[in-house]
Tab-separated table of C-alpha atoms in Angstrom:
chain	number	residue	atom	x	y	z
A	28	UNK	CA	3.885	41.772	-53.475
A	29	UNK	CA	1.440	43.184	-50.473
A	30	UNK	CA	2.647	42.197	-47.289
A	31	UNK	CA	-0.227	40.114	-45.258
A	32	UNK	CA	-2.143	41.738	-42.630
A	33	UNK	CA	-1.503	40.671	-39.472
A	34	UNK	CA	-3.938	39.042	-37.060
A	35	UNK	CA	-6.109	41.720	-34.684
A	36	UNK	CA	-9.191	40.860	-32.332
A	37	UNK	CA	-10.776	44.153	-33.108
A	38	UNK	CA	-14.096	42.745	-34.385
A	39	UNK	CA	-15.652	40.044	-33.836
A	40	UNK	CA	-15.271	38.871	-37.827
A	41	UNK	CA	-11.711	38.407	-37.430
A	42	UNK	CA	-12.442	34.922	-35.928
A	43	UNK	CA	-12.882	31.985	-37.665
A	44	UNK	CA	-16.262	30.614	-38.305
A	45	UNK	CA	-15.134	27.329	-36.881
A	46	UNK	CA	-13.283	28.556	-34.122
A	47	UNK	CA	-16.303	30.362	-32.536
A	48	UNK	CA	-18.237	27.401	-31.546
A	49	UNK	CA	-14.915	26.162	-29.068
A	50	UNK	CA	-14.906	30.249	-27.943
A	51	UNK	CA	-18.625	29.575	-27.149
A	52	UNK	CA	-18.532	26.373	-25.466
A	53	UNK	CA	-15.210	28.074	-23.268
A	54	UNK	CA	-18.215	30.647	-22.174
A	55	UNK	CA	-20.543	28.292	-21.662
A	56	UNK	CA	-18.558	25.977	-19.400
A	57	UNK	CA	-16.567	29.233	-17.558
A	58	UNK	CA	-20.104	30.263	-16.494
A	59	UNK	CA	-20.899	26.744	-14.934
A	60	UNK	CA	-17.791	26.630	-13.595
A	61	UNK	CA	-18.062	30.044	-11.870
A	62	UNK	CA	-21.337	29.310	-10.708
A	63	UNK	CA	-20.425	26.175	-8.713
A	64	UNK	CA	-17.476	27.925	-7.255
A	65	UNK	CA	-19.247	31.293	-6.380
A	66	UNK	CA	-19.489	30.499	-2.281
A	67	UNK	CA	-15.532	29.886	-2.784
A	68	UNK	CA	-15.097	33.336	-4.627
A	69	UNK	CA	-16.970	35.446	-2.121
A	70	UNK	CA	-15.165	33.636	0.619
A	71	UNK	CA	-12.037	34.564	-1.510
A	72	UNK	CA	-13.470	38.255	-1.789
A	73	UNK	CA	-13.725	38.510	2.030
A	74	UNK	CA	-10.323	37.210	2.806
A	75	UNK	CA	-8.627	39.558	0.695
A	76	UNK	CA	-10.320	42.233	2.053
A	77	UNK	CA	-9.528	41.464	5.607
A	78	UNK	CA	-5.667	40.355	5.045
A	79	UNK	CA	-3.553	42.707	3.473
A	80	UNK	CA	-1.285	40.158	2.677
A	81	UNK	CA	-3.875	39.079	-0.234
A	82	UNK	CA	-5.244	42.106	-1.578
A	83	UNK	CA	-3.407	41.972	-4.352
A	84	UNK	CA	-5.523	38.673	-5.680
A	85	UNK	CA	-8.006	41.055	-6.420
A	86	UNK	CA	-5.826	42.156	-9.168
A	87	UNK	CA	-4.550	39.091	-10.824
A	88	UNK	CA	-7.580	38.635	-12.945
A	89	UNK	CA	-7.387	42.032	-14.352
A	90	UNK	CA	-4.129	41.708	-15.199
A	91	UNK	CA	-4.383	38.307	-16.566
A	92	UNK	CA	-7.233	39.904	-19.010
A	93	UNK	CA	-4.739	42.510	-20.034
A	94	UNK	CA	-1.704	40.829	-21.217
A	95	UNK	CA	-4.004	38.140	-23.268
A	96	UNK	CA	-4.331	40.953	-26.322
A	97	UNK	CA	-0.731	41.617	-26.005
A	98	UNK	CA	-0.021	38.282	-27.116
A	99	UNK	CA	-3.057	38.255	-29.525
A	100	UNK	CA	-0.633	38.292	-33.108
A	101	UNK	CA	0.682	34.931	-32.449
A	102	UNK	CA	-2.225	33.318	-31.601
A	103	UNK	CA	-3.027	30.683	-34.191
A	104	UNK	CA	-7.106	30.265	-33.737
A	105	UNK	CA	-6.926	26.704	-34.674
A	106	UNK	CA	-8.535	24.120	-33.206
A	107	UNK	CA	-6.348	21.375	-32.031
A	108	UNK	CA	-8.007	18.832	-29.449
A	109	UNK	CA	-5.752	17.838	-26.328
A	110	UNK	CA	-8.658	15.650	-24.442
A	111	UNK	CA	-5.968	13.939	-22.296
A	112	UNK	CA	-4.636	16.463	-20.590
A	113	UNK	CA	-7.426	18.290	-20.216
A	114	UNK	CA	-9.075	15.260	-18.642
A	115	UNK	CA	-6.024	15.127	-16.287
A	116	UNK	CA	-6.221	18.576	-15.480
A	117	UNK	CA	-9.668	18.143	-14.613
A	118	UNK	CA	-9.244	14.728	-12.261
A	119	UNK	CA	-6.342	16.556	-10.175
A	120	UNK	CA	-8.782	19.573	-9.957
A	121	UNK	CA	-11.412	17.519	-8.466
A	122	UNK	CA	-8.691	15.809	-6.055
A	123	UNK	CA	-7.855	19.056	-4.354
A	124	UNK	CA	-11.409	19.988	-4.283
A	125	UNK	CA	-11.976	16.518	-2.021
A	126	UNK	CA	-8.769	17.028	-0.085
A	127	UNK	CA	-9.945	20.987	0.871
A	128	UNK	CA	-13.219	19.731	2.526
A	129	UNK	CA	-11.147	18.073	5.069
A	130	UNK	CA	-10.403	21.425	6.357
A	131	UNK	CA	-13.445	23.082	6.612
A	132	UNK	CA	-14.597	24.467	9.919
A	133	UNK	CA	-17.871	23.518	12.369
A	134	UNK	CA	-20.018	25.908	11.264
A	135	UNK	CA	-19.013	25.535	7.215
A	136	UNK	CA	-16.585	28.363	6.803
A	137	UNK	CA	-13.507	27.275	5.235
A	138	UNK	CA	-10.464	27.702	6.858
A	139	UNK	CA	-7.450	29.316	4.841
A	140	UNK	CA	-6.019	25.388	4.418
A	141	UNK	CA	-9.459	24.765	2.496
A	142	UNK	CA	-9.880	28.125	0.714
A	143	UNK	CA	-5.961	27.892	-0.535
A	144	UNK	CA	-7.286	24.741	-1.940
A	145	UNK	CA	-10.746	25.305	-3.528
A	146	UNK	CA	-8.692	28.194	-5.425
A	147	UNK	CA	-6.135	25.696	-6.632
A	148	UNK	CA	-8.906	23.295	-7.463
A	149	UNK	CA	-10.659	26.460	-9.339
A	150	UNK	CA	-7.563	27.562	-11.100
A	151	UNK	CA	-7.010	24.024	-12.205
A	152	UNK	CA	-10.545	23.504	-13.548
A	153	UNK	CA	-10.570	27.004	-15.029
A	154	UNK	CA	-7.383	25.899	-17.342
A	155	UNK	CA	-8.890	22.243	-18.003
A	156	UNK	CA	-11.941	23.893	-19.118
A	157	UNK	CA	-9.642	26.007	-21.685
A	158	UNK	CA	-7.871	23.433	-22.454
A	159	UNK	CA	-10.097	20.960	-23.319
A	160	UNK	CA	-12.646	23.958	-25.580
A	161	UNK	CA	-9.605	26.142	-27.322
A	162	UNK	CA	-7.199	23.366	-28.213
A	163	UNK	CA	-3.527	22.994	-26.992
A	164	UNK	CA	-2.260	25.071	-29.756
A	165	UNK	CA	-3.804	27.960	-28.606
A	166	UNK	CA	-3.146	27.339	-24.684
A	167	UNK	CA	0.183	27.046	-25.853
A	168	UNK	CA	0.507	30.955	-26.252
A	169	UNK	CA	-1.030	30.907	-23.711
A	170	UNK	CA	1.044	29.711	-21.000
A	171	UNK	CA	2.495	32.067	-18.767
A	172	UNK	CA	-1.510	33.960	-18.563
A	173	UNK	CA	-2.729	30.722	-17.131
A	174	UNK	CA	0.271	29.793	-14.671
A	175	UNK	CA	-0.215	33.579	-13.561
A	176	UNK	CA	-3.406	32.681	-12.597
A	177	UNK	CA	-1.663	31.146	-9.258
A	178	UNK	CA	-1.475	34.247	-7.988
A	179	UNK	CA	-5.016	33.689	-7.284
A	180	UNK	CA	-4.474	31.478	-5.216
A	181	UNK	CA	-3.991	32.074	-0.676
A	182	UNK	CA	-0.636	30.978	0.327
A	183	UNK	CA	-1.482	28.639	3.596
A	184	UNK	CA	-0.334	30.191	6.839
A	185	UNK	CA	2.375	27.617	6.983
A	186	UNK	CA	4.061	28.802	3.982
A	187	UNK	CA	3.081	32.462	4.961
A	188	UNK	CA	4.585	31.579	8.541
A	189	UNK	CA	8.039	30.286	6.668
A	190	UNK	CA	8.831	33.065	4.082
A	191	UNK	CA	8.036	35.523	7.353
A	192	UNK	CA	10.998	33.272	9.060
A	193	UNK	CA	13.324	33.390	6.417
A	194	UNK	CA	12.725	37.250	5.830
A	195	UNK	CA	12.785	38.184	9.554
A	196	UNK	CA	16.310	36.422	9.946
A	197	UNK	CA	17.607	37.329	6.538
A	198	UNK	CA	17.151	40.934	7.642
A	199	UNK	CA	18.136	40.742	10.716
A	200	UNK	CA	21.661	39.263	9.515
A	201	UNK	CA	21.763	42.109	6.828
A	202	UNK	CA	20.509	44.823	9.603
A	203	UNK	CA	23.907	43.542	11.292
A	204	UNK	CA	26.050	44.360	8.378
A	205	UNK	CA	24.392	47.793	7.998
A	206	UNK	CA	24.583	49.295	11.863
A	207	UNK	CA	28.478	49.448	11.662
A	208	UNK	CA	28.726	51.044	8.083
A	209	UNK	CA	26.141	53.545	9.901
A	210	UNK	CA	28.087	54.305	12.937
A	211	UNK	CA	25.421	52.967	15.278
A	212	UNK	CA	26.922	50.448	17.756
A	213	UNK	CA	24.738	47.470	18.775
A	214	UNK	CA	24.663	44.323	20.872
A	215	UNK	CA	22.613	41.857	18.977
A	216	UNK	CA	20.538	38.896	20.571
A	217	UNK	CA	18.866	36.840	17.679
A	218	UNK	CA	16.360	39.326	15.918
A	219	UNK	CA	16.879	42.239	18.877
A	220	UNK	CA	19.383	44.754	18.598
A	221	UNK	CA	20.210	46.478	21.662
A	222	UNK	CA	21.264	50.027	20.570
A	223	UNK	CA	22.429	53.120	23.102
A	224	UNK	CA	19.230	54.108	23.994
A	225	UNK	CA	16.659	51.022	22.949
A	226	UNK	CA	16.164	47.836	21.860
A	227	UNK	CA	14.184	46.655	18.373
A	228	UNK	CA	13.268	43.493	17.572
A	229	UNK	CA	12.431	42.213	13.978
A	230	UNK	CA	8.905	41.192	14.385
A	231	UNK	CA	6.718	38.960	11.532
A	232	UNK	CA	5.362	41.915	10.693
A	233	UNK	CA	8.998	43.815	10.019
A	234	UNK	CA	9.346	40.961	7.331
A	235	UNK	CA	8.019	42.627	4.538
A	236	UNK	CA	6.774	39.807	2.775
A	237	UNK	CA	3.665	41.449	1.280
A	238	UNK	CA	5.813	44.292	-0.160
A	239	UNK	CA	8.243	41.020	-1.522
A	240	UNK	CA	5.504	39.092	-3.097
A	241	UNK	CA	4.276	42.421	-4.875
A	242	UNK	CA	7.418	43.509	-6.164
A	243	UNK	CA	7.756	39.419	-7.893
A	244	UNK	CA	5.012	39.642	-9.128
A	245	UNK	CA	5.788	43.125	-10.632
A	246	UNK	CA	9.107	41.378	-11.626
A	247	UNK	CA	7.208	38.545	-13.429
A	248	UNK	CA	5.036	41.280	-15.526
A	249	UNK	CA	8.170	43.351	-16.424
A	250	UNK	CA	9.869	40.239	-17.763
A	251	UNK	CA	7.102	38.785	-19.347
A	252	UNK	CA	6.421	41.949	-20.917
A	253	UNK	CA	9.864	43.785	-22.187
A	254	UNK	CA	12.387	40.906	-22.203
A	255	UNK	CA	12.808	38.100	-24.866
A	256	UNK	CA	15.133	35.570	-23.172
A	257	UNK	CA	13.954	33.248	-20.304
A	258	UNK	CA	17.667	33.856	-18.697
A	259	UNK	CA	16.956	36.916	-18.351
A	260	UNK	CA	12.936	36.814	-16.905
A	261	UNK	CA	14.379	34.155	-14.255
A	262	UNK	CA	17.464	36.253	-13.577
A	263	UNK	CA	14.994	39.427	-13.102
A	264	UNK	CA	12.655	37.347	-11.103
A	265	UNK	CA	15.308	36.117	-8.722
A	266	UNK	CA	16.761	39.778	-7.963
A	267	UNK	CA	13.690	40.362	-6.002
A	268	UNK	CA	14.640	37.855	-2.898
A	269	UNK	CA	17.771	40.019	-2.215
A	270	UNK	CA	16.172	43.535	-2.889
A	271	UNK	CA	13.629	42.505	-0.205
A	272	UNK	CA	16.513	41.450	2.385
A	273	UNK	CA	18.494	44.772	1.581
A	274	UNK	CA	14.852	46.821	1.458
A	275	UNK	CA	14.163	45.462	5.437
A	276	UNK	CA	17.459	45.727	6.434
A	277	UNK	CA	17.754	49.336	4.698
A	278	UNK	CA	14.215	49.977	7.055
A	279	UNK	CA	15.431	48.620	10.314
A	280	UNK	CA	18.918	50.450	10.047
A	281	UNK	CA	17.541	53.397	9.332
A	282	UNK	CA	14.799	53.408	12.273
A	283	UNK	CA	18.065	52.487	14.756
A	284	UNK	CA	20.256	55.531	13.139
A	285	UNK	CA	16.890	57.761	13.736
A	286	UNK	CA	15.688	56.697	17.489
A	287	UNK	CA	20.158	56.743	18.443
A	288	UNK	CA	20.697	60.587	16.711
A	289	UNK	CA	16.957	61.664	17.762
A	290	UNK	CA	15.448	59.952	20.637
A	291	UNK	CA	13.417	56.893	21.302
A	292	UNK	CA	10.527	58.413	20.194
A	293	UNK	CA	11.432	57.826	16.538
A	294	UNK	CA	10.105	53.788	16.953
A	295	UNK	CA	6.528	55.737	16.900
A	296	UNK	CA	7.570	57.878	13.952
A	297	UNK	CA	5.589	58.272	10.539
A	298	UNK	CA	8.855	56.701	8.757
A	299	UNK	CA	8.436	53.345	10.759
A	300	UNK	CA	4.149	52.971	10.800
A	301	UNK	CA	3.715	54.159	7.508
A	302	UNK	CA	7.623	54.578	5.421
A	303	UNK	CA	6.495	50.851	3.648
A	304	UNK	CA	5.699	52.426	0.615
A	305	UNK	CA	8.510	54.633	0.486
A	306	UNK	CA	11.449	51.709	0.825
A	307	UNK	CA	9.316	49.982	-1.901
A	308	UNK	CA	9.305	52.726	-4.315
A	309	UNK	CA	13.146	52.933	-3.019
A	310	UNK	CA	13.172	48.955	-3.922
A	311	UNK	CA	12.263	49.495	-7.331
A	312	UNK	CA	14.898	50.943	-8.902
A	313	UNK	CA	17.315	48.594	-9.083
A	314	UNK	CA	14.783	46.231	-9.922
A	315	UNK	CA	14.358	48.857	-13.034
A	316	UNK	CA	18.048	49.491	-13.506
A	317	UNK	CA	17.911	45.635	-14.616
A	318	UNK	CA	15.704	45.801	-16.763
A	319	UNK	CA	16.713	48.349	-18.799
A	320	UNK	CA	20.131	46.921	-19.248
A	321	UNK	CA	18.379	43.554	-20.147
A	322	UNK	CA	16.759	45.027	-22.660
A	323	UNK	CA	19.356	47.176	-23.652
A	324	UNK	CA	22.338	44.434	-23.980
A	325	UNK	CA	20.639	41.200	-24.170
A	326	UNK	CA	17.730	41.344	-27.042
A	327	UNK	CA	16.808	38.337	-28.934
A	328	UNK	CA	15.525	38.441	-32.525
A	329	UNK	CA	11.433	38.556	-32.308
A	330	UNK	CA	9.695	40.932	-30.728
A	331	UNK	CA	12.218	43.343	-30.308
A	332	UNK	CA	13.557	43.273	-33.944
A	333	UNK	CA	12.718	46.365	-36.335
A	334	UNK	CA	9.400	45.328	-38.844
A	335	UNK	CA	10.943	44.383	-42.377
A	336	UNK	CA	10.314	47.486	-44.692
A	337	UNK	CA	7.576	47.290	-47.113
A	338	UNK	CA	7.567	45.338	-50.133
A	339	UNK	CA	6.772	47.223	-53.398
A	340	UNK	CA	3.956	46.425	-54.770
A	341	UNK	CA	2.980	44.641	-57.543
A	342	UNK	CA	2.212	47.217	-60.555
């Protein structure tokens, strides 16, 4: 017996006749719904390019676009309507969309508050709108590309102003750990360490929470991508908190060893203004040690598992 074909989106006559009228009306509405939100978008645009924090939202879209044909065999292009809670979707949509003009500024321009929320109310609207035209069977595959469309979304400063609290301290404590194990004495007063010849300070900015949010994000992909168990996605997602402590830590102890063996001068250095990528990259392999041994020891039965050999055919 010949073994079925499986589904591809290679040409357009793979979908079904009456599933292209919902992919049409999903087009249809996507446009409307990008044209009322284009002031928010090219606020958006602006933002990103003037905070590094953000530039990665630039990405997410792109990304989003490529995993969807990954995922493309087990989608089941079959209408089934879900008005309710795509009509729920919609109404808390339109909620944060009131609540964000209450944060606009004199002369119209939103401030982060209000473009943090327009996005949310966009993102929300963008998945009622697929909701409510594909059907809830087919937004059930795809679930994590539409939560990852959060990443879309500004964090508001005061969330941006706590993760840079918790990293600064968390580092700081771990930088305290590290200075004995490198021979360099210290006298520490809350974030400043008083070495032999200077004193650093963890500063917001030695927090390294844009490198952290990258590298979960990066964590999120890798999961989603080459590991079958949720255990194991959450467990490589979590990693990422404590490789950014030990990653800032690793930084600041290292700047200390280099300004007490070769001068002050060192604070000024290349390894201090621009070493961020390098303690990433550095940052990255145990995050890909993981995963390999995920992948390795823990595979489910699915994606992973060999294809069944071919059935003879009939003569």
């Amino acid at each position: 017996m010949k073994r079925p074909t499986p589904f591809r989106l290679s040409t357009s006559s793979n979908i079904p006749d009456d599933f292209r009228c919902h992919l049409r009306r999903f087009c249809i509405a996507s446009v409307i719904l990008f044209a009322a939100f284009t002031p928010t978008l090219w606020d958006l645009l602006h933002y990103c390019l003037r905070e590094d924090l953000f530039s990665y939202i630039l990405l997410v879209p792109l990304i989003t676009g490529f995993m969807i044909p990954r995922s493309w065999r087990d989608f089941e292009l079959r209408f089934v309507p879900s008005s309710r809670i795509a009509l729920a979707i919609g109404i808390i949509a339109a909620l944060v969309l009131a609540l964000s003009f209450r944060h606009v500024g004199a002369l119209g321009s939103p401030y982060p508050n209000s473009l943090s929320l327009r996005m949310l109310s966009f993102v929300l609207g963008w998945i009622a709108i697929a909701v409510w035209t594909l059907g809830r069977r087919l937004m059930s595959c795809l679930i994590f590309q539409a939560a990852f469309l959060i990443f879309m979304i500004p964090l508001p400063p005061a969330a941006v102003e706590t993760l840079e609290w918790g990293l600064q301290h968390a580092s700081a404590e771990v930088s305290s750990w590290f200075f004995p194990l490198a021979n360099v004495p210290f006298f520490r007063v809350g974030l400043a360490f008083q070495l032999p010849n200077i004193t650093i300070q963890v500063a917001p900015q030695c927090s390294g929470i844009r490198s952290t949010l990258v590298l979960f994000i990066t964590s999120l992909l890798a999961g989603y991508l080459y590991l079958e168990r949720p255990w194991q996605r959450a467990a490589l997602a979590a990693l990422v908190i404590p490789l950014g402590i030990l990653r800032n830590a690793l930084r600041i102890v290292t700047i200390g060893w280099l300004c007490t063996r070769h001068g002050p001068e060192m604070i000024d250095s290349p390894i201090h203004h621009r070493g961020g990528p390098v303690f990433f990259a550095v940052s990255l392999l145990p995050l890909l040690v993981m995963l390999v041994l995920f992948r390795k020891f823990g595979k489910a039965s699915g994606h992973f598992a060999p294809p069944p050999p071919d059935q003879p055919k009939d003569a």
